[in-house]
Short mmCIF file of C-alpha atoms in Angstrom, two decimals:
data_model
loop_
_atom_site.label_atom_id
_atom_site.label_comp_id
_atom_site.label_asym_id
_atom_site.label_seq_id
_atom_site.Cartn_x
_atom_site.Cartn_y
_atom_site.Cartn_z
CA MET A 6 24.29 253.94 5.63
CA ASN A 7 22.88 254.72 2.28
CA LYS A 8 23.63 257.46 0.07
CA ILE A 9 20.70 259.36 1.23
CA GLU A 10 20.86 257.98 5.15
CA LYS A 11 24.43 259.89 5.11
CA ALA A 12 23.12 263.34 2.61
CA GLY A 13 20.89 263.59 5.66
CA THR A 14 22.59 263.66 8.40
CA GLY A 15 23.67 266.56 10.35
CA LYS A 16 21.32 270.33 10.35
CA LYS A 17 21.12 270.49 6.77
CA LEU A 18 22.23 269.17 3.28
CA SER A 19 24.86 271.02 2.22
CA LYS A 20 25.53 271.00 -2.01
CA ALA A 21 27.93 267.72 -1.91
CA GLY A 22 25.32 265.47 0.56
CA LEU A 23 22.54 266.93 -2.73
CA GLN A 24 24.49 265.69 -5.29
CA ALA A 25 24.61 262.39 -3.25
CA LEU A 26 20.95 262.32 -2.72
CA ALA A 27 21.11 263.27 -7.33
CA GLY A 28 23.19 259.75 -7.47
CA ALA A 29 20.47 257.80 -5.94
CA VAL A 30 17.49 258.20 -7.28
CA PRO A 31 19.23 258.43 -10.86
CA PHE A 32 15.65 258.95 -12.41
CA ALA A 33 16.23 262.81 -11.81
CA GLY A 34 19.99 262.93 -11.07
CA GLY A 35 20.55 265.16 -13.78
CA ALA A 36 18.17 267.66 -13.25
CA LEU A 37 17.77 267.61 -9.58
CA SER A 38 22.10 267.43 -9.85
CA ALA A 39 21.24 271.19 -12.78
CA VAL A 40 18.96 272.16 -9.95
CA VAL A 41 21.62 272.07 -6.18
CA SER A 42 24.22 274.37 -7.88
CA ALA A 43 21.86 277.06 -8.76
CA TRP A 44 20.52 277.03 -4.74
CA SER A 45 22.44 279.90 -2.22
CA ASP A 46 22.86 278.17 1.30
CA HIS A 47 20.69 279.66 2.13
CA GLU A 48 18.12 277.40 0.07
CA GLN A 49 19.21 274.43 1.02
CA GLU A 50 18.56 275.22 4.45
CA GLN A 51 14.32 275.08 2.73
CA VAL A 52 15.58 272.49 0.05
CA ASN A 53 16.37 270.33 3.39
CA LEU A 54 13.18 270.88 4.99
CA LEU A 55 11.08 270.01 2.15
CA LEU A 56 13.18 267.50 1.18
CA GLN A 57 12.40 265.88 4.85
CA GLN A 58 9.60 266.24 4.52
CA TRP A 59 8.84 263.99 0.74
CA ILE A 60 10.68 260.97 2.04
CA GLU A 61 8.57 261.25 5.06
CA MET A 62 5.59 261.02 2.61
CA LEU A 63 7.33 258.30 0.82
CA ARG A 64 8.23 256.54 3.31
CA GLU A 65 4.51 255.88 4.72
CA GLU A 66 3.12 255.38 1.74
CA LEU A 67 5.58 252.22 0.85
CA LYS A 68 4.64 251.52 4.47
CA GLU A 69 0.81 251.41 3.04
CA LYS A 70 1.46 248.74 -0.33
CA GLU A 71 3.87 246.44 2.98
CA LYS A 72 1.09 246.26 5.16
CA THR A 73 -1.25 245.57 1.67
CA ILE A 74 0.65 243.42 0.29
CA ILE A 75 0.95 241.54 3.25
CA GLU A 76 -2.57 241.76 4.35
CA ILE A 77 -3.90 240.43 0.81
CA MET A 78 -1.39 237.28 1.57
CA ALA A 79 -3.03 236.57 4.53
CA ARG A 80 -6.09 235.98 3.02
CA LEU A 81 -4.63 233.49 0.51
CA ASP A 82 -4.47 230.24 0.28
CA LEU A 83 -1.02 229.88 -1.34
CA ASN A 84 -0.91 225.65 -0.56
CA ASP A 85 -3.75 225.65 -3.43
CA GLN A 86 -1.66 226.08 -7.04
CA LYS A 87 -3.83 227.65 -8.69
CA VAL A 88 -4.39 230.71 -6.15
CA LYS A 89 -0.07 230.12 -6.17
CA ASP A 90 0.51 230.32 -10.23
CA ARG A 91 -1.95 233.23 -10.67
CA VAL A 92 -0.06 234.73 -7.63
CA GLU A 93 3.53 234.34 -10.18
CA SER A 94 1.93 235.39 -13.31
CA ASP A 95 2.56 238.55 -15.27
CA GLU A 96 -0.85 238.98 -15.70
CA TYR A 97 -1.80 239.45 -11.74
CA GLN A 98 1.32 240.97 -11.49
CA ALA A 99 0.38 243.86 -14.10
CA ILE A 100 -2.79 244.52 -12.00
CA LEU A 101 -0.15 245.09 -8.28
CA ILE A 102 1.85 247.74 -10.85
CA LYS A 103 -1.37 249.11 -11.86
CA ALA A 104 -2.90 249.49 -8.40
CA PHE A 105 0.14 251.33 -6.95
CA ARG A 106 1.04 253.18 -9.69
CA ASN A 107 -1.85 254.83 -8.34
CA TRP A 108 -2.00 254.58 -5.15
CA SER A 109 -0.93 257.52 -3.96
CA ARG A 110 -4.68 259.06 -5.71
CA ILE A 111 -6.04 256.50 -4.10
CA ASP A 112 -7.57 259.67 -1.01
CA SER A 113 -9.21 257.27 2.42
CA GLU A 114 -8.82 254.66 3.92
CA ASP A 115 -12.33 253.12 3.39
CA LYS A 116 -10.84 252.74 -1.39
CA ARG A 117 -7.60 251.25 -0.38
CA GLN A 118 -9.54 248.86 1.52
CA LYS A 119 -11.81 247.95 -1.23
CA VAL A 120 -8.26 248.06 -3.82
CA ARG A 121 -7.34 245.47 -0.72
CA ASN A 122 -10.38 243.40 -1.27
CA ILE A 123 -9.73 243.70 -5.22
CA LEU A 124 -6.79 242.22 -5.46
CA SER A 125 -7.59 239.61 -2.87
CA HIS A 126 -10.19 238.55 -5.12
CA SER A 127 -8.11 238.93 -8.42
CA ALA A 128 -5.77 236.81 -6.83
CA SER A 129 -8.52 233.95 -5.79
CA THR A 130 -11.21 234.32 -8.82
CA LYS A 131 -12.84 234.67 -12.26
CA LEU A 132 -15.52 236.13 -12.02
CA ALA A 133 -14.70 238.58 -13.78
CA SER A 134 -11.71 239.20 -16.55
CA ASP A 135 -8.41 241.24 -15.98
CA ASP A 136 -9.14 244.28 -17.66
CA VAL A 137 -12.71 244.27 -15.78
CA VAL A 138 -9.95 244.62 -12.93
CA LYS A 139 -8.28 246.88 -14.20
CA LEU A 140 -11.09 249.12 -15.14
CA PHE A 141 -12.40 248.90 -10.69
CA ILE A 142 -9.38 249.92 -9.45
CA ASP A 143 -9.41 253.00 -12.37
CA TRP A 144 -12.72 254.40 -10.35
CA PHE A 145 -11.07 254.99 -7.49
CA GLU A 146 -9.54 258.07 -8.94
CA SER A 147 -12.52 258.64 -10.64
CA TYR A 148 -15.26 258.21 -8.21
CA SER A 149 -15.21 259.50 -4.87
CA ASP A 150 -16.37 258.04 -1.33
CA PHE A 151 -19.59 259.02 -2.26
CA HIS A 152 -20.25 257.02 -5.14
CA PHE A 153 -19.49 254.00 -3.44
CA GLU A 154 -22.13 254.71 -0.73
CA VAL A 155 -24.71 255.00 -3.36
CA ILE A 156 -23.17 252.06 -5.19
CA GLY A 157 -23.70 249.80 -2.13
CA GLU A 158 -27.29 250.80 -1.27
CA ILE A 159 -28.30 250.12 -4.93
CA TYR A 160 -26.78 246.82 -3.65
CA ARG A 161 -29.08 246.32 -0.59
CA LYS A 162 -32.18 247.94 -1.73
CA GLY A 163 -31.92 247.94 -5.24
CA PRO A 164 -34.89 248.95 -7.24
CA ILE A 165 -34.23 252.02 -5.50
CA GLY A 166 -35.31 255.75 -6.23
CA ARG A 167 -32.78 257.97 -6.42
CA GLY A 168 -34.52 260.25 -3.36
CA SER A 169 -34.69 256.96 -0.91
CA ILE A 170 -30.74 256.36 -1.56
CA TRP A 171 -30.72 259.55 -0.89
CA SER A 172 -32.69 259.37 2.26
CA ASN A 173 -31.39 256.10 3.58
CA LEU A 174 -28.16 257.35 3.67
CA GLY A 175 -28.66 259.70 5.90
CA ARG A 176 -28.38 263.01 3.81
CA SER A 177 -30.57 266.45 4.54
CA PRO A 178 -33.27 268.09 2.46
CA VAL A 179 -32.29 270.29 0.00
CA ARG A 180 -33.57 272.77 -2.04
CA GLU A 181 -34.22 271.40 -5.94
CA ASP A 182 -31.60 274.64 -7.06
CA SER A 183 -28.76 273.48 -4.15
CA ALA A 184 -25.32 272.73 -5.34
CA GLU A 185 -25.97 269.43 -3.30
CA ALA A 186 -28.45 268.70 -5.54
CA ASP A 187 -26.65 269.39 -8.54
CA LEU A 188 -24.16 266.98 -7.55
CA TYR A 189 -26.16 264.74 -6.70
CA LYS A 190 -27.83 264.60 -10.81
CA LEU A 191 -23.44 264.66 -10.91
CA LEU A 192 -23.21 261.96 -9.24
CA ILE A 193 -26.17 259.36 -10.67
CA ARG A 194 -25.02 259.94 -14.29
CA ASP A 195 -21.04 259.45 -13.48
CA LEU A 196 -22.25 255.55 -12.43
CA SER A 197 -24.94 255.55 -15.25
CA THR A 198 -22.73 256.65 -17.73
CA GLY A 199 -19.77 255.04 -16.38
CA GLY A 200 -21.82 251.16 -16.65
CA VAL A 201 -22.70 250.56 -12.90
CA ILE A 202 -26.05 251.83 -12.88
CA ARG A 203 -29.07 252.22 -15.03
CA GLN A 204 -32.83 252.11 -14.73
CA HIS A 205 -33.68 249.30 -13.56
CA ARG A 206 -36.40 247.75 -16.67
CA GLU A 207 -38.06 244.11 -17.12
CA THR A 208 -37.17 241.93 -19.25
CA ASP A 209 -37.79 239.00 -21.05
CA TYR A 210 -36.96 234.23 -20.81
CA TYR A 211 -33.71 236.18 -22.80
CA GLY A 212 -32.37 238.68 -20.49
CA ASN A 213 -33.82 241.31 -23.22
CA PHE A 214 -35.59 244.55 -22.09
CA ILE A 215 -38.69 244.97 -22.74
CA LYS A 216 -39.36 248.77 -23.70
CA PRO A 217 -42.30 249.96 -21.34
CA LYS A 218 -45.87 250.37 -22.45
CA PRO A 219 -46.48 253.68 -23.19
CA THR A 220 -48.55 255.60 -20.04
CA ARG A 221 -51.20 258.79 -21.69
CA GLY A 222 -51.29 261.56 -18.07
CA THR A 223 -54.20 262.37 -16.57
CA GLY A 224 -55.47 264.43 -14.14
CA ASN A 225 -53.55 267.87 -13.12
CA ARG A 226 -50.06 268.19 -14.67
CA SER A 227 -46.98 269.74 -11.75
CA ASN A 228 -46.04 273.38 -13.34
CA THR A 229 -41.87 271.92 -12.56
CA MET A 230 -39.56 269.48 -13.23
CA LYS A 231 -38.62 266.71 -12.36
CA SER A 232 -37.48 266.39 -9.23
CA SER A 233 -33.65 265.06 -8.36
CA PHE A 234 -34.59 262.79 -4.97
CA ASP A 235 -37.68 261.30 -6.91
CA ASN A 236 -37.94 258.32 -6.57
CA THR A 237 -40.74 256.75 -9.92
CA GLU A 238 -37.66 255.79 -11.86
CA ASP A 239 -36.09 252.79 -9.30
CA TYR A 240 -32.02 252.34 -9.79
CA VAL A 241 -30.21 248.85 -9.95
CA LEU A 242 -26.69 247.14 -10.85
CA THR A 243 -25.98 246.87 -14.04
CA GLU A 244 -23.27 243.39 -14.12
CA LEU A 245 -20.70 245.65 -13.60
CA GLY A 246 -21.36 247.27 -11.07
CA LYS A 247 -22.35 243.73 -9.26
CA GLN A 248 -18.96 242.51 -9.57
CA PHE A 249 -17.30 245.85 -8.75
CA VAL A 250 -19.32 245.06 -5.29
CA HIS A 251 -18.61 241.49 -5.23
CA TYR A 252 -14.67 242.10 -5.65
CA ALA A 253 -14.42 245.36 -4.13
CA MET A 254 -17.16 245.15 -1.20
CA THR A 255 -17.06 241.57 -0.25
CA GLU A 256 -13.79 240.97 2.19
CA ILE A 257 -12.03 237.53 2.16
CA THR A 258 -11.32 237.55 5.93
CA ALA A 259 -7.67 236.71 6.89
CA ARG A 260 -5.97 232.85 7.67
CA VAL A 261 -3.78 234.12 9.79
CA GLU A 262 -2.74 237.25 11.82
CA PHE A 263 -0.18 239.56 11.86
CA ASP A 264 0.97 242.23 13.93
CA ASP A 265 0.60 245.73 10.87
CA SER A 266 2.25 247.44 13.96
CA ALA A 267 5.19 245.69 12.34
CA VAL A 268 5.45 246.89 9.05
CA GLY A 269 8.43 248.89 8.27
CA SER A 270 10.03 248.53 11.38
CA ASP A 271 13.59 248.02 10.99
#
């Protein structure tokens, strides 16, 4: 039994037990020890409850990380020397560390699955550079699940207008002056300024964007502003966005099966 387990035995943690816990967590030991000395016996009972909750939270996080590592390994061909060298490289280890450092800020299971896909692809392919892969990981903190739904719809149906994206995702019609419309405009702006999506433009043989021909308005002009849900401008994924879809939204088939119920068990 380790120091933490000994310290947690009984109905509440004693001051001596909490001091032992402080010793078991070196980076917080000094601060925790100073606080422990000021606690009353009654306060220790409340502290014990909080510590139990936090320790359980850390255990669950570690279990999720362990499961993710196993799922990644189950999708890799470690008989391939290139894959083996890549997994053991400092560069790939740095990507793993970055992904797991941000783990507690990944707020949905769907995002965690996308991170697993990115780590699997990064180990087995070299379509995107390591700097780009690290950027993808940052996106899970910056963007919501709704952002990724929009990316997926543009990938499937693009070029596509904002109104069609909204309706295709099953969103109900809303007023232009609503919070939902403001949120949608912000989301499109996030993805545009982030280099994930752009308005569709024609290119020449060399990939240069062709300037649109000026058009003269005819007929009656509307006295209202352009709708947040109009379809006059189509959107497509940038090359960066396409790489993200390949890495995050395409799953590598597992080579072996495992029982995830055994993950984290003693």
